[in-house]
XYZ file of C-alpha atoms in Angstrom:
775
model
C 25.227 1.308 -17.766
C 28.701 2.747 -18.450
C 27.132 5.222 -20.858
C 25.077 6.889 -18.105
C 27.336 6.275 -15.107
C 29.669 9.276 -14.648
C 33.315 8.324 -14.166
C 34.830 8.831 -10.742
C 38.027 10.682 -9.858
C 41.255 9.408 -11.391
C 42.887 9.239 -7.963
C 41.600 9.621 -4.425
C 43.724 10.309 -1.328
C 44.082 7.269 0.890
C 41.636 7.083 3.802
C 39.793 10.192 2.543
C 36.391 8.932 3.698
C 37.575 7.193 6.858
C 35.988 8.474 10.101
C 38.016 11.287 11.662
C 39.142 11.493 15.282
C 36.398 14.059 15.887
C 33.843 11.656 14.401
C 34.955 8.820 16.676
C 34.991 11.110 19.714
C 31.453 12.335 19.066
C 30.273 8.758 18.513
C 31.690 7.742 21.888
C 30.094 10.738 23.611
C 26.729 10.019 21.983
C 26.908 6.365 23.015
C 27.895 7.271 26.577
C 25.102 9.831 26.849
C 22.543 7.436 25.419
C 23.683 4.669 27.753
C 23.401 6.972 30.753
C 19.889 8.026 29.716
C 18.722 4.426 29.259
C 20.238 3.468 32.611
C 18.511 6.409 34.316
C 15.177 5.639 32.667
C 15.071 1.938 33.480
C 16.488 2.494 36.969
C 13.667 4.869 37.901
C 11.029 2.613 36.333
C 12.490 -0.473 38.049
C 12.639 1.263 41.440
C 8.982 2.240 41.251
C 7.962 -1.225 40.025
C 9.973 -2.974 42.758
C 8.614 -0.661 45.463
C 5.073 -1.331 44.271
C 5.586 -5.095 44.246
C 7.246 -5.167 47.670
C 4.748 -2.851 49.401
C 1.691 -4.651 48.044
C 3.163 -7.950 49.263
C 3.683 -6.376 52.702
C 0.083 -5.178 52.716
C -1.101 -8.711 52.117
C 0.777 -10.119 55.136
C 0.426 -7.253 57.657
C -3.140 -6.108 58.229
C -2.136 -3.466 60.802
C -0.308 -1.211 58.330
C -1.924 -2.499 55.165
C -3.587 0.813 54.275
C -0.320 2.776 54.013
C 1.351 -0.036 52.091
C -1.560 -0.264 49.689
C -1.571 3.524 49.228
C 2.151 3.952 48.562
C 2.379 0.655 46.666
C -0.412 1.584 44.280
C 1.065 5.055 43.772
C 4.459 3.518 42.979
C 2.765 1.086 40.610
C 1.011 3.981 38.894
C 4.360 5.753 38.367
C 5.962 2.544 37.067
C 3.079 2.091 34.623
C 3.441 5.737 33.591
C 7.053 5.097 32.553
C 6.690 1.599 31.110
C 3.799 2.503 28.785
C 6.114 4.775 26.782
C 8.165 1.757 25.710
C 5.398 0.388 23.525
C 5.271 2.402 20.342
C 5.864 1.954 16.647
C 6.713 4.843 14.399
C 6.632 4.519 10.636
C 9.479 6.250 8.859
C 6.923 8.066 6.740
C 3.189 7.679 6.354
C 3.268 8.189 2.591
C 6.942 8.356 1.594
C 6.187 8.554 -2.102
C 5.737 6.421 -5.177
C 7.491 3.083 -4.650
C 9.381 1.657 -7.611
C 11.307 -1.562 -8.210
C 13.980 -2.886 -10.539
C 11.434 -4.175 -13.056
C 9.965 -0.709 -13.516
C 13.267 1.195 -13.524
C 16.112 -1.207 -14.359
C 18.602 1.532 -15.269
C 17.998 3.465 -12.065
C 18.398 0.371 -9.891
C 21.529 -0.684 -11.731
C 22.839 2.842 -11.130
C 21.919 2.682 -7.425
C 23.359 -0.790 -6.884
C 26.630 0.050 -8.602
C 26.977 3.240 -6.575
C 26.117 1.478 -3.300
C 28.688 -1.225 -4.025
C 31.365 1.370 -4.763
C 30.502 3.195 -1.535
C 30.768 -0.046 0.427
C 27.186 0.401 1.620
C 24.211 -1.991 1.719
C 21.833 -1.663 -1.188
C 18.539 0.099 -0.382
C 15.744 -2.159 0.838
C 13.024 -0.101 -0.869
C 13.157 2.948 -3.153
C 10.544 5.690 -3.301
C 10.146 8.656 -5.641
C 8.907 11.742 -3.788
C 7.379 15.063 -4.780
C 10.010 17.276 -3.145
C 13.514 18.681 -3.521
C 15.404 16.227 -1.355
C 17.026 12.829 -1.024
C 16.971 10.953 2.263
C 17.300 7.702 4.170
C 14.360 6.518 6.283
C 13.375 3.422 8.221
C 10.586 2.125 10.454
C 11.240 2.182 14.193
C 10.018 0.415 17.301
C 11.487 -0.627 20.646
C 12.883 -3.750 18.961
C 15.255 -1.532 16.970
C 17.272 -0.941 20.138
C 18.490 -4.509 19.509
C 17.818 -5.267 15.847
C 18.673 -2.967 12.915
C 15.942 -1.615 10.677
C 16.408 -1.950 6.924
C 17.180 1.357 5.246
C 15.014 2.755 2.487
C 15.885 5.489 -0.009
C 13.751 8.474 -0.996
C 14.597 10.357 -4.197
C 12.883 13.715 -4.638
C 12.039 14.311 -8.291
C 12.052 18.071 -7.762
C 15.760 17.641 -7.057
C 16.355 15.266 -9.971
C 14.854 17.891 -12.267
C 17.592 20.458 -11.584
C 20.670 18.253 -11.195
C 23.194 17.074 -13.712
C 24.159 13.418 -13.790
C 27.343 14.059 -11.776
C 25.466 16.078 -9.170
C 22.807 13.374 -8.891
C 25.506 10.756 -8.375
C 27.097 12.939 -5.672
C 23.811 13.372 -3.794
C 23.094 9.640 -3.853
C 26.692 8.850 -2.884
C 26.187 11.080 0.158
C 23.083 9.088 1.110
C 24.909 5.796 0.606
C 27.626 7.217 2.820
C 24.949 7.245 5.527
C 23.871 3.720 4.580
C 27.363 2.467 5.321
C 27.929 4.356 8.578
C 28.006 2.051 11.580
C 27.222 5.095 13.718
C 23.815 5.199 12.015
C 22.972 2.669 14.720
C 23.632 5.371 17.316
C 21.235 7.658 15.504
C 18.666 4.858 15.379
C 19.051 4.184 19.098
C 18.818 7.874 19.930
C 15.735 8.179 17.752
C 14.073 5.264 19.538
C 14.966 6.844 22.878
C 13.624 10.161 21.606
C 10.237 8.588 20.870
C 10.166 7.181 24.417
C 11.172 10.527 25.940
C 8.661 12.405 23.780
C 5.925 9.978 24.833
C 6.755 10.626 28.483
C 7.234 14.409 28.229
C 4.646 15.535 25.700
C 1.921 12.898 25.406
C -1.145 13.315 27.600
C -3.351 10.233 27.841
C -5.788 8.403 30.112
C -3.345 8.348 33.040
C -3.089 12.143 32.988
C -6.852 12.420 32.747
C -7.174 10.119 35.748
C -4.812 12.335 37.779
C -6.791 15.459 36.880
C -10.040 13.811 37.957
C -8.470 12.542 41.183
C -7.095 16.008 41.999
C -10.579 17.549 41.727
C -12.279 15.245 44.221
C -12.622 15.718 47.978
C -9.419 17.100 49.505
C -9.069 13.952 51.607
C -8.476 12.068 48.354
C -7.396 14.895 46.052
C -4.034 15.280 47.805
C -3.023 11.896 46.440
C -3.691 13.061 42.875
C -1.847 16.324 43.520
C 1.178 14.498 44.926
C 1.251 12.073 42.001
C 0.894 14.972 39.549
C 3.910 16.651 41.139
C 5.983 13.474 40.881
C 4.896 12.935 37.256
C 5.908 16.540 36.446
C 9.282 15.907 38.095
C 9.865 12.694 36.133
C 9.006 14.476 32.904
C 11.289 17.408 33.731
C 14.171 15.140 34.732
C 13.934 12.964 31.632
C 13.507 15.947 29.311
C 16.651 17.621 30.664
C 18.613 14.373 30.564
C 17.530 13.609 27.025
C 18.345 17.135 25.831
C 21.936 16.434 26.835
C 21.803 13.216 24.801
C 20.408 15.147 21.833
C 23.235 17.668 22.006
C 25.783 14.852 21.776
C 23.840 13.051 19.049
C 23.476 16.201 16.945
C 27.175 16.891 17.226
C 27.679 13.319 15.960
C 25.116 13.948 13.211
C 27.163 16.905 11.949
C 30.266 14.714 11.851
C 28.282 12.035 10.013
C 27.277 14.613 7.395
C 30.903 15.593 6.891
C 31.931 11.955 6.569
C 29.080 11.156 4.133
C 30.153 14.176 2.083
C 33.660 12.729 1.875
C 32.208 9.447 0.604
C 30.562 11.476 -2.163
C 33.845 13.307 -2.837
C 35.709 9.999 -3.140
C 33.236 8.824 -5.801
C 32.420 12.052 -7.679
C 35.114 14.616 -6.826
C 35.002 17.783 -4.738
C 32.822 19.930 -7.003
C 29.716 17.879 -7.850
C 28.263 17.786 -4.329
C 28.934 21.499 -3.772
C 27.182 22.307 -7.043
C 24.163 20.250 -5.965
C 24.009 22.134 -2.651
C 24.154 25.431 -4.542
C 21.057 24.527 -6.561
C 18.881 23.427 -3.647
C 17.402 26.742 -2.496
C 16.407 27.976 -5.950
C 15.049 24.535 -6.860
C 12.980 24.428 -3.667
C 11.503 27.873 -4.316
C 10.757 27.022 -7.951
C 9.103 23.756 -6.920
C 6.867 25.556 -4.414
C 5.863 28.027 -7.126
C 5.226 25.186 -9.565
C 2.984 23.452 -7.020
C 1.101 26.689 -6.400
C 0.587 27.112 -10.131
C -0.545 23.501 -10.530
C -3.108 23.734 -7.731
C -4.306 27.089 -9.064
C -4.851 25.631 -12.518
C -6.626 22.628 -11.008
C -8.967 24.981 -9.163
C -9.809 26.546 -12.525
C -10.623 23.146 -14.003
C -7.313 22.594 -15.817
C -4.867 19.852 -14.855
C -1.194 20.342 -15.618
C 0.455 17.387 -17.328
C 4.060 17.875 -16.127
C 4.864 19.967 -13.033
C 8.590 19.453 -13.532
C 8.505 21.335 -16.818
C 6.722 24.091 -14.902
C 9.503 24.084 -12.291
C 12.116 24.505 -15.026
C 10.180 27.351 -16.634
C 9.794 29.051 -13.238
C 13.578 29.023 -12.836
C 13.947 30.665 -16.251
C 11.485 33.389 -15.304
C 13.079 33.990 -11.900
C 16.439 34.618 -13.576
C 14.816 37.425 -15.545
C 12.802 38.785 -12.625
C 15.827 38.885 -10.313
C 18.126 40.072 -13.102
C 20.449 37.209 -12.184
C 21.354 34.899 -15.106
C 23.097 32.541 -12.677
C 20.126 32.075 -10.350
C 19.645 28.390 -9.585
C 22.829 27.492 -11.429
C 26.479 27.151 -10.487
C 29.299 29.549 -11.360
C 31.874 28.558 -13.931
C 34.837 26.731 -12.428
C 38.140 28.586 -12.802
C 40.848 27.088 -14.979
C 43.416 27.289 -12.187
C 43.409 26.864 -8.380
C 40.022 25.160 -8.245
C 40.747 23.999 -4.701
C 40.589 27.659 -3.594
C 37.366 28.382 -5.485
C 34.374 28.841 -3.156
C 30.663 28.904 -3.978
C 29.488 29.554 -0.393
C 30.694 32.304 1.917
C 30.800 32.316 5.704
C 28.831 34.956 7.623
C 29.931 36.684 10.809
C 26.891 35.329 12.704
C 25.495 31.818 12.488
C 22.860 29.703 14.263
C 24.223 27.912 17.346
C 25.670 24.514 16.462
C 24.310 23.031 19.690
C 20.996 22.010 18.115
C 22.026 21.848 14.442
C 22.017 18.414 12.792
C 23.647 19.592 9.538
C 26.726 21.759 9.019
C 26.301 24.976 7.087
C 27.018 24.914 3.375
C 30.293 26.835 3.573
C 31.537 24.328 6.162
C 30.558 21.431 3.921
C 32.340 23.028 0.980
C 35.505 23.563 3.038
C 35.326 19.929 4.138
C 34.870 18.700 0.550
C 37.806 20.764 -0.721
C 40.197 20.377 2.211
C 41.848 17.664 0.126
C 40.738 18.687 -3.356
C 39.749 15.779 -5.606
C 39.327 16.757 -9.271
C 36.857 14.829 -11.399
C 35.186 15.174 -14.752
C 31.662 16.601 -14.495
C 28.921 15.058 -16.629
C 26.529 17.873 -17.668
C 23.710 15.568 -18.812
C 20.394 15.729 -16.985
C 19.817 13.325 -14.105
C 16.584 12.243 -15.806
C 18.583 9.991 -18.129
C 18.821 7.307 -15.406
C 15.079 6.660 -15.805
C 13.789 4.296 -18.470
C 11.105 6.780 -19.537
C 11.509 10.062 -17.674
C 8.387 11.629 -19.153
C 6.190 8.794 -17.903
C 7.644 9.184 -14.397
C 7.171 12.964 -14.447
C 3.552 12.682 -15.526
C 2.806 9.889 -13.050
C 4.108 11.971 -10.145
C 2.161 15.003 -11.390
C -1.038 12.927 -11.512
C -0.342 11.679 -7.996
C 0.026 15.252 -6.755
C -2.975 16.723 -8.548
C -5.449 14.002 -7.672
C -9.175 14.684 -7.764
C -12.291 12.587 -7.386
C -13.105 13.255 -11.028
C -9.847 12.953 -12.911
C -9.600 15.633 -15.584
C -7.817 15.186 -18.872
C -4.586 17.208 -18.671
C -4.186 20.250 -20.874
C -1.431 20.377 -23.456
C 1.910 21.125 -21.813
C 2.571 24.123 -24.047
C -0.792 25.575 -23.050
C 0.100 25.215 -19.360
C 3.482 26.868 -19.885
C 1.830 29.747 -21.737
C -0.492 30.241 -18.749
C 2.578 30.342 -16.501
C 4.237 32.836 -18.842
C 1.204 35.095 -18.534
C 1.529 35.049 -14.753
C 5.149 36.130 -15.012
C 4.180 38.830 -17.505
C 2.700 40.900 -14.665
C 3.690 44.546 -14.793
C 5.311 44.369 -11.349
C 7.750 41.718 -12.635
C 8.858 43.759 -15.648
C 12.654 43.972 -15.641
C 12.586 47.671 -16.575
C 11.551 48.440 -12.981
C 14.876 46.976 -11.738
C 13.107 45.003 -8.999
C 11.655 48.120 -7.337
C 8.321 46.367 -6.708
C 9.594 42.955 -5.621
C 9.204 42.081 -1.958
C 8.767 45.642 -0.736
C 6.009 48.170 -0.200
C 6.154 51.612 -1.803
C 3.473 53.088 0.479
C 3.971 51.710 4.009
C 6.347 54.514 5.021
C 3.706 57.210 4.432
C 0.894 58.100 6.842
C -1.111 59.691 4.018
C -1.163 59.651 0.234
C 0.270 63.139 -0.203
C 3.456 62.028 1.544
C 4.019 59.644 -1.367
C 4.695 62.555 -3.708
C 7.713 64.829 -3.944
C 7.538 68.521 -4.716
C 5.789 69.487 -7.938
C 7.947 68.814 -10.965
C 8.046 71.187 -13.938
C 9.778 69.106 -16.595
C 7.620 65.990 -16.425
C 8.979 64.416 -19.619
C 12.579 65.017 -18.564
C 11.896 63.480 -15.174
C 10.262 60.422 -16.746
C 13.410 59.675 -18.724
C 15.484 59.584 -15.514
C 13.345 57.046 -13.672
C 14.412 53.455 -12.982
C 18.145 53.826 -13.770
C 20.363 50.738 -13.856
C 21.869 51.848 -10.536
C 18.492 51.291 -8.827
C 18.976 47.519 -8.853
C 22.283 47.949 -7.042
C 20.692 50.278 -4.498
C 17.979 47.731 -3.747
C 20.533 44.942 -3.367
C 22.629 47.136 -1.083
C 19.597 47.889 1.102
C 18.786 44.184 1.432
C 22.407 43.424 2.314
C 22.468 46.183 4.952
C 19.190 45.004 6.471
C 20.514 41.435 6.663
C 23.740 42.666 8.236
C 21.769 44.598 10.842
C 19.528 41.585 11.526
C 22.585 39.369 12.101
C 24.037 41.865 14.593
C 20.697 41.999 16.414
C 20.588 38.192 16.489
C 24.069 38.178 18.025
C 23.027 40.656 20.703
C 19.892 38.629 21.504
C 21.904 35.412 21.739
C 19.941 33.789 18.908
C 23.048 33.496 16.721
C 26.669 32.892 17.676
C 29.898 34.172 16.169
C 32.121 31.448 14.656
C 34.873 30.695 17.135
C 33.299 33.085 19.632
C 34.902 36.089 17.890
C 32.649 38.704 16.243
C 34.340 39.850 13.031
C 32.395 42.626 11.374
C 33.706 44.676 8.465
C 37.363 43.825 8.993
C 37.295 44.573 12.701
C 36.716 42.543 15.837
C 33.762 43.592 17.993
C 33.400 43.042 21.703
C 29.880 42.117 22.898
C 29.586 45.503 24.624
C 30.156 47.200 21.246
C 27.169 45.516 19.591
C 24.580 48.212 20.498
C 26.740 50.921 18.905
C 27.341 48.775 15.817
C 23.605 48.088 15.495
C 22.822 51.795 15.786
C 25.376 52.578 13.074
C 23.800 49.917 10.851
C 20.346 51.344 11.541
C 21.486 54.740 10.324
C 23.021 53.192 7.199
C 19.789 51.319 6.492
C 17.730 54.469 6.937
C 20.009 56.410 4.589
C 19.773 53.696 1.924
C 16.011 53.463 2.480
C 15.627 57.234 2.038
C 17.350 57.111 -1.346
C 14.953 54.471 -2.611
C 11.908 56.199 -1.106
C 12.995 59.425 -2.801
C 13.060 57.548 -6.093
C 9.562 56.183 -5.383
C 8.342 59.727 -4.799
C 9.932 60.954 -8.020
C 8.157 58.135 -9.893
C 4.759 59.073 -8.492
C 5.352 62.830 -8.881
C 6.707 62.683 -12.430
C 3.773 60.601 -13.617
C 1.258 62.818 -11.811
C 2.828 65.884 -13.424
C 2.681 64.170 -16.811
C -0.961 63.218 -16.198
C -1.775 66.846 -15.349
C -0.361 67.924 -18.704
C -2.429 65.311 -20.510
C -5.603 66.144 -18.578
C -8.471 63.790 -19.602
C -8.782 62.719 -15.945
C -5.469 60.873 -15.749
C -4.178 62.777 -12.725
C -7.304 61.952 -10.698
C -7.085 58.324 -11.816
C -3.455 57.921 -10.740
C -4.065 59.669 -7.409
C -7.089 57.517 -6.595
C -5.311 54.328 -7.632
C -2.379 55.188 -5.368
C -4.864 55.894 -2.560
C -6.369 52.408 -2.957
C -2.869 50.896 -2.831
C -2.139 52.886 0.340
C -5.396 51.650 1.879
C -4.909 47.978 0.969
C -1.276 47.858 2.073
C -1.768 49.554 5.444
C -4.967 47.680 6.304
C -3.378 44.371 5.368
C -0.293 45.158 7.439
C -2.404 46.108 10.454
C -4.461 42.906 10.199
C -1.358 40.712 10.028
C 0.307 42.665 12.835
C -2.674 42.192 15.156
C -2.778 38.506 14.218
C 0.922 38.261 15.057
C 0.299 39.821 18.464
C -2.376 37.243 19.270
C -0.126 34.394 18.120
C 2.700 35.765 20.272
C 0.499 35.983 23.363
C -0.865 32.468 22.826
C 2.658 31.079 22.393
C 3.809 32.761 25.609
C 0.884 31.762 27.817
C 0.854 28.151 26.594
C 4.629 27.682 26.856
C 4.314 25.801 30.147
C 1.318 23.747 29.004
C -1.147 25.520 31.305
C -3.152 28.749 31.069
C -3.959 30.658 34.255
C -6.849 33.115 34.641
C -4.441 36.024 34.295
C -2.974 34.533 31.133
C -6.454 33.881 29.763
C -7.237 37.585 30.173
C -4.117 38.392 28.137
C -5.326 36.135 25.338
C -8.794 37.722 25.393
C -7.271 41.215 25.329
C -5.068 40.388 22.328
C -8.037 38.728 20.636
C -10.162 41.817 21.250
C -7.491 43.952 19.560
C -7.520 41.707 16.495
C -11.331 41.730 16.513
C -11.269 45.554 16.604
C -8.931 45.735 13.594
C -10.997 43.252 11.592
C -14.218 45.028 12.473
C -12.788 48.366 11.359
C -11.939 47.060 7.895
C -15.338 45.397 7.505
C -17.212 48.519 8.662
C -15.412 50.720 6.143
C -15.806 48.289 3.250
C -18.919 50.111 2.055
C -16.903 53.329 1.713
C -14.482 51.689 -0.727
C -15.552 52.206 -4.338
C -13.338 50.402 -6.839
C -13.495 51.264 -10.522
C -14.805 48.693 -13.044
C -11.284 47.670 -14.101
C -10.259 46.739 -10.573
C -13.555 44.970 -9.928
C -13.005 42.955 -13.095
C -9.444 42.084 -12.106
C -10.683 40.794 -8.757
C -13.769 39.101 -10.195
C -16.152 40.814 -7.750
C -19.189 43.104 -7.896
C -18.136 45.380 -5.038
C -15.575 45.416 -2.247
C -18.232 45.241 0.474
C -19.946 42.298 -1.194
C -16.624 40.501 -1.600
C -15.850 40.791 2.119
C -19.352 39.921 3.269
C -20.758 40.588 6.736
C -18.613 40.535 9.849
C -20.521 38.177 12.130
C -17.703 37.168 14.469
C -18.420 38.163 18.095
C -15.752 39.630 20.340
C -13.859 37.072 22.457
C -14.769 36.502 26.093
C -14.317 33.811 28.748
C -17.346 31.879 27.571
C -16.524 31.673 23.860
C -12.718 31.929 23.768
C -12.177 28.246 22.924
C -14.519 28.253 19.943
C -13.395 31.775 18.995
C -9.743 30.685 18.777
C -10.751 27.839 16.467
C -12.205 30.217 13.864
C -10.233 33.451 14.212
C -7.448 32.453 11.817
C -10.029 31.648 9.155
C -11.561 35.126 9.438
C -8.173 36.835 9.607
C -6.581 34.967 6.717
C -9.619 35.495 4.496
C -9.514 39.261 5.049
C -5.723 39.501 4.767
C -5.771 37.490 1.531
C -8.511 39.708 0.089
C -6.493 42.820 0.952
C -3.386 41.192 -0.533
C -5.210 40.453 -3.788
C -6.473 44.034 -3.898
C -2.956 45.324 -3.239
C -1.495 43.233 -6.073
C -4.234 44.181 -8.534
C -4.103 47.897 -7.775
C -0.291 48.032 -7.927
C -0.417 46.495 -11.398
C -3.077 49.007 -12.459
C -1.012 51.880 -11.042
C 2.112 50.866 -12.965
C 0.128 50.229 -16.135
C -1.517 53.624 -15.775
C 1.810 55.364 -15.240
C 3.304 53.565 -18.249
C 0.329 54.614 -20.400
C 0.644 58.234 -19.263
C 4.359 58.289 -20.124
C 3.651 56.713 -23.516
C 0.957 59.272 -24.403
C 3.105 62.198 -23.282
C 6.058 61.021 -25.376
C 3.887 60.490 -28.464
C 2.393 63.987 -28.304
C -0.992 62.659 -29.459
C -4.255 63.726 -27.773
C -4.788 61.770 -24.575
C -7.479 59.139 -24.383
C -9.970 59.332 -21.537
C -8.687 57.941 -18.258
C -10.455 55.064 -16.510
C -12.890 55.954 -13.767
C -11.312 56.939 -10.446
C -11.704 54.771 -7.350
C -12.445 55.917 -3.795
C -11.331 54.832 -0.329
C -12.480 55.977 3.143
C -10.533 59.094 4.180
C -9.685 57.999 7.768
C -8.466 54.417 8.067
C -5.943 52.728 10.306
C -2.352 52.974 9.117
C 0.678 51.080 10.367
C 4.012 52.790 9.785
C 7.258 50.783 9.977
C 8.483 50.839 13.570
C 5.019 51.305 15.072
C 4.110 47.615 15.097
C 2.522 46.141 18.213
C 5.156 45.117 20.726
C 5.732 41.397 21.067
C 7.060 39.536 24.080
C 10.401 37.998 23.175
C 11.247 36.460 26.542
C 9.202 34.313 28.902
C 8.500 35.298 32.486
C 10.472 33.724 35.326
C 7.860 31.067 36.142
C 7.427 30.054 32.514
C 11.204 29.960 32.050
C 11.425 27.648 35.045
C 8.632 25.416 33.728
C 10.150 25.181 30.244
C 13.831 25.200 31.323
C 14.425 28.221 29.087
C 18.043 29.185 29.709
C 20.877 27.644 31.708
C 19.917 28.800 35.207
C 16.158 28.077 34.895
C 17.051 24.635 33.523
C 19.464 24.031 36.404
C 16.917 25.088 39.038
C 14.197 22.929 37.461
C 16.583 19.979 37.342
C 17.476 20.363 41.030
C 13.796 20.571 42.010
C 12.842 17.596 39.820
C 15.704 15.434 41.110
C 14.755 16.298 44.691
C 11.097 15.342 44.234
C 11.859 12.116 42.348
C 14.489 11.264 44.966
C 12.010 11.759 47.807
C 9.431 9.591 46.005
C 11.961 6.810 45.449
C 13.215 7.015 49.033
C 9.670 6.861 50.371
C 8.957 3.670 48.468
C 12.297 2.118 49.419
C 12.292 2.919 53.154
C 8.611 2.950 54.123
C 8.823 -0.335 56.029
C 11.559 1.120 58.265
C 8.974 3.458 59.777
C 6.162 0.935 60.302
C 7.736 -2.498 60.579
């Protein structure tokens, strides 16, 4: 075991991983909040149950006032049952946590885990699962009994994470998890989680009791008022408990952040300050590469080929992404400096961050600062984390088989064949590094209302212009634009209250901003973004114009081919954007009108109106499909006979009051199918455009007679465009009534709490003092 167990630090500061004063304070607050919530919950339930018992007993001994006692007693009993039923639940930690393994199957891994757990002073994991993700986590089963008895902790190890980590980084990640295993305050988290299931059952679950109230409220008014009154009290109980539990969650999440810091320090004490930070640095790239590997695996399976090892695909994806992004360090960690390693930082703080109120994990730069506050040097073992498995290849292939299951299991293709298929996907013209990333994650046609606007003035020296395209500086310009757009988005998030400035002080570009200065700063950033955008758009225009001028010199139909191909790209991009924008509007309206759990007639009309707009956009694309004539090359790329045949007939009726329920169930299917088809057309035609431009430049440079151009395509002359900034307006804030219903904001939450407390108080007082009025 010593040969694969990385050595720990030579010396560790005393009490490094001991809980801090902040940790202990947050634990006390979380316990106090949880205790207050439990006391409130059981007090209300007990009051209703006692009132029901007492009033029904009174009804049995006093015939004169029996009817009122029966009425109020049964209502109180109903409310007690409503609260007590939420106590009976059982929640599995995970339905299918992964592939369970034991010490007989993986003796080296379990010896590694047990040794690490013992060093961390933590209990050994009860069960160990291998998962198909980029993560490592603790989980356990929960029920009401876990308020009193602890649940055994299980460990999940994501193999997508193992695949990118070194042995030291893997040890650091597991040491962090064992830091959680050993935390006594994990019990607080367990108790809060149990309470959360109870609160969620009360607040969100609608069952037979709610159905009974709805039926009762729709009967004769002489009886319906009882159902209405009970519905009001039930709403008040839900509102009161939701608000109370949100306060508990705030305290528990503050404790959770402290627990993360403390678990990080456990990892630091066992692996040093750098290993955990390096693992955090690799997570995002590993996650993206794993998603791409899964997409590739499922795509191959659809074509009748099963990949043998998805983890090899993930590694190859990372290699390709380094080339595509022109970033050799993508998904890796920077070299550690020889001196002053305690001052070296991998993560940087931003001037705007998500509010900590609801965050369960600190941000990465905070975790790095915590890990290096007392810097602990340690030797880093660069070997792959796979070496802790007895036969890593068997494990990799077993997990791949588990992921790519089919009724008829196919024999996997050779791994080299699968990797070659992946290489072909990354050999797309748009990913060619000579374009400096100009066609990655951005549209080159959305800014133009018509195709002619995509060209600059006529160029005389076509060959000279071609040699000046795609300079090395273009990559820097694109990166600068992305940085400016992110900076602007952060300022807008600050103004909207979505993000908060660290310490409450907005520090932007070496100056401190007051909140009233944010609009001016955002406007200045908008102008900077537009200026940077114009430079890149001007380069796009020079690309199109230089190649069109070169094609005109060649003749042989190349100018018409390039123009028509660009027109198809313009069509596909704008139509796809309009479809997604209309879909976004409908989703926004649905989210707003359903925020309070009910939809009024007025809100239903809003949904129908937004649905009609999406239906209009879809119908327009389908109606014009017959006017789109793609050349044989594009049809072959897409594997279709014609664009109209590929889309099919638009048989979806417009939404109305009668069909809106069924219509909402199918609209996303129609929308996504059309948007995906337009996206595939956009990708195919962009590749053909770049290939055509490259061929034109090659023929012009060679001076040889030009070969005949492919056949030109055709698109409908008038179609709906969507320029940046002209998107359909979305509602970003709820109305007053919905804000009250959902407690959105401090004052709406306060008003709802006062109303809910008043109604629950009246209901409790009625049950407690009824006999004073009649007996």
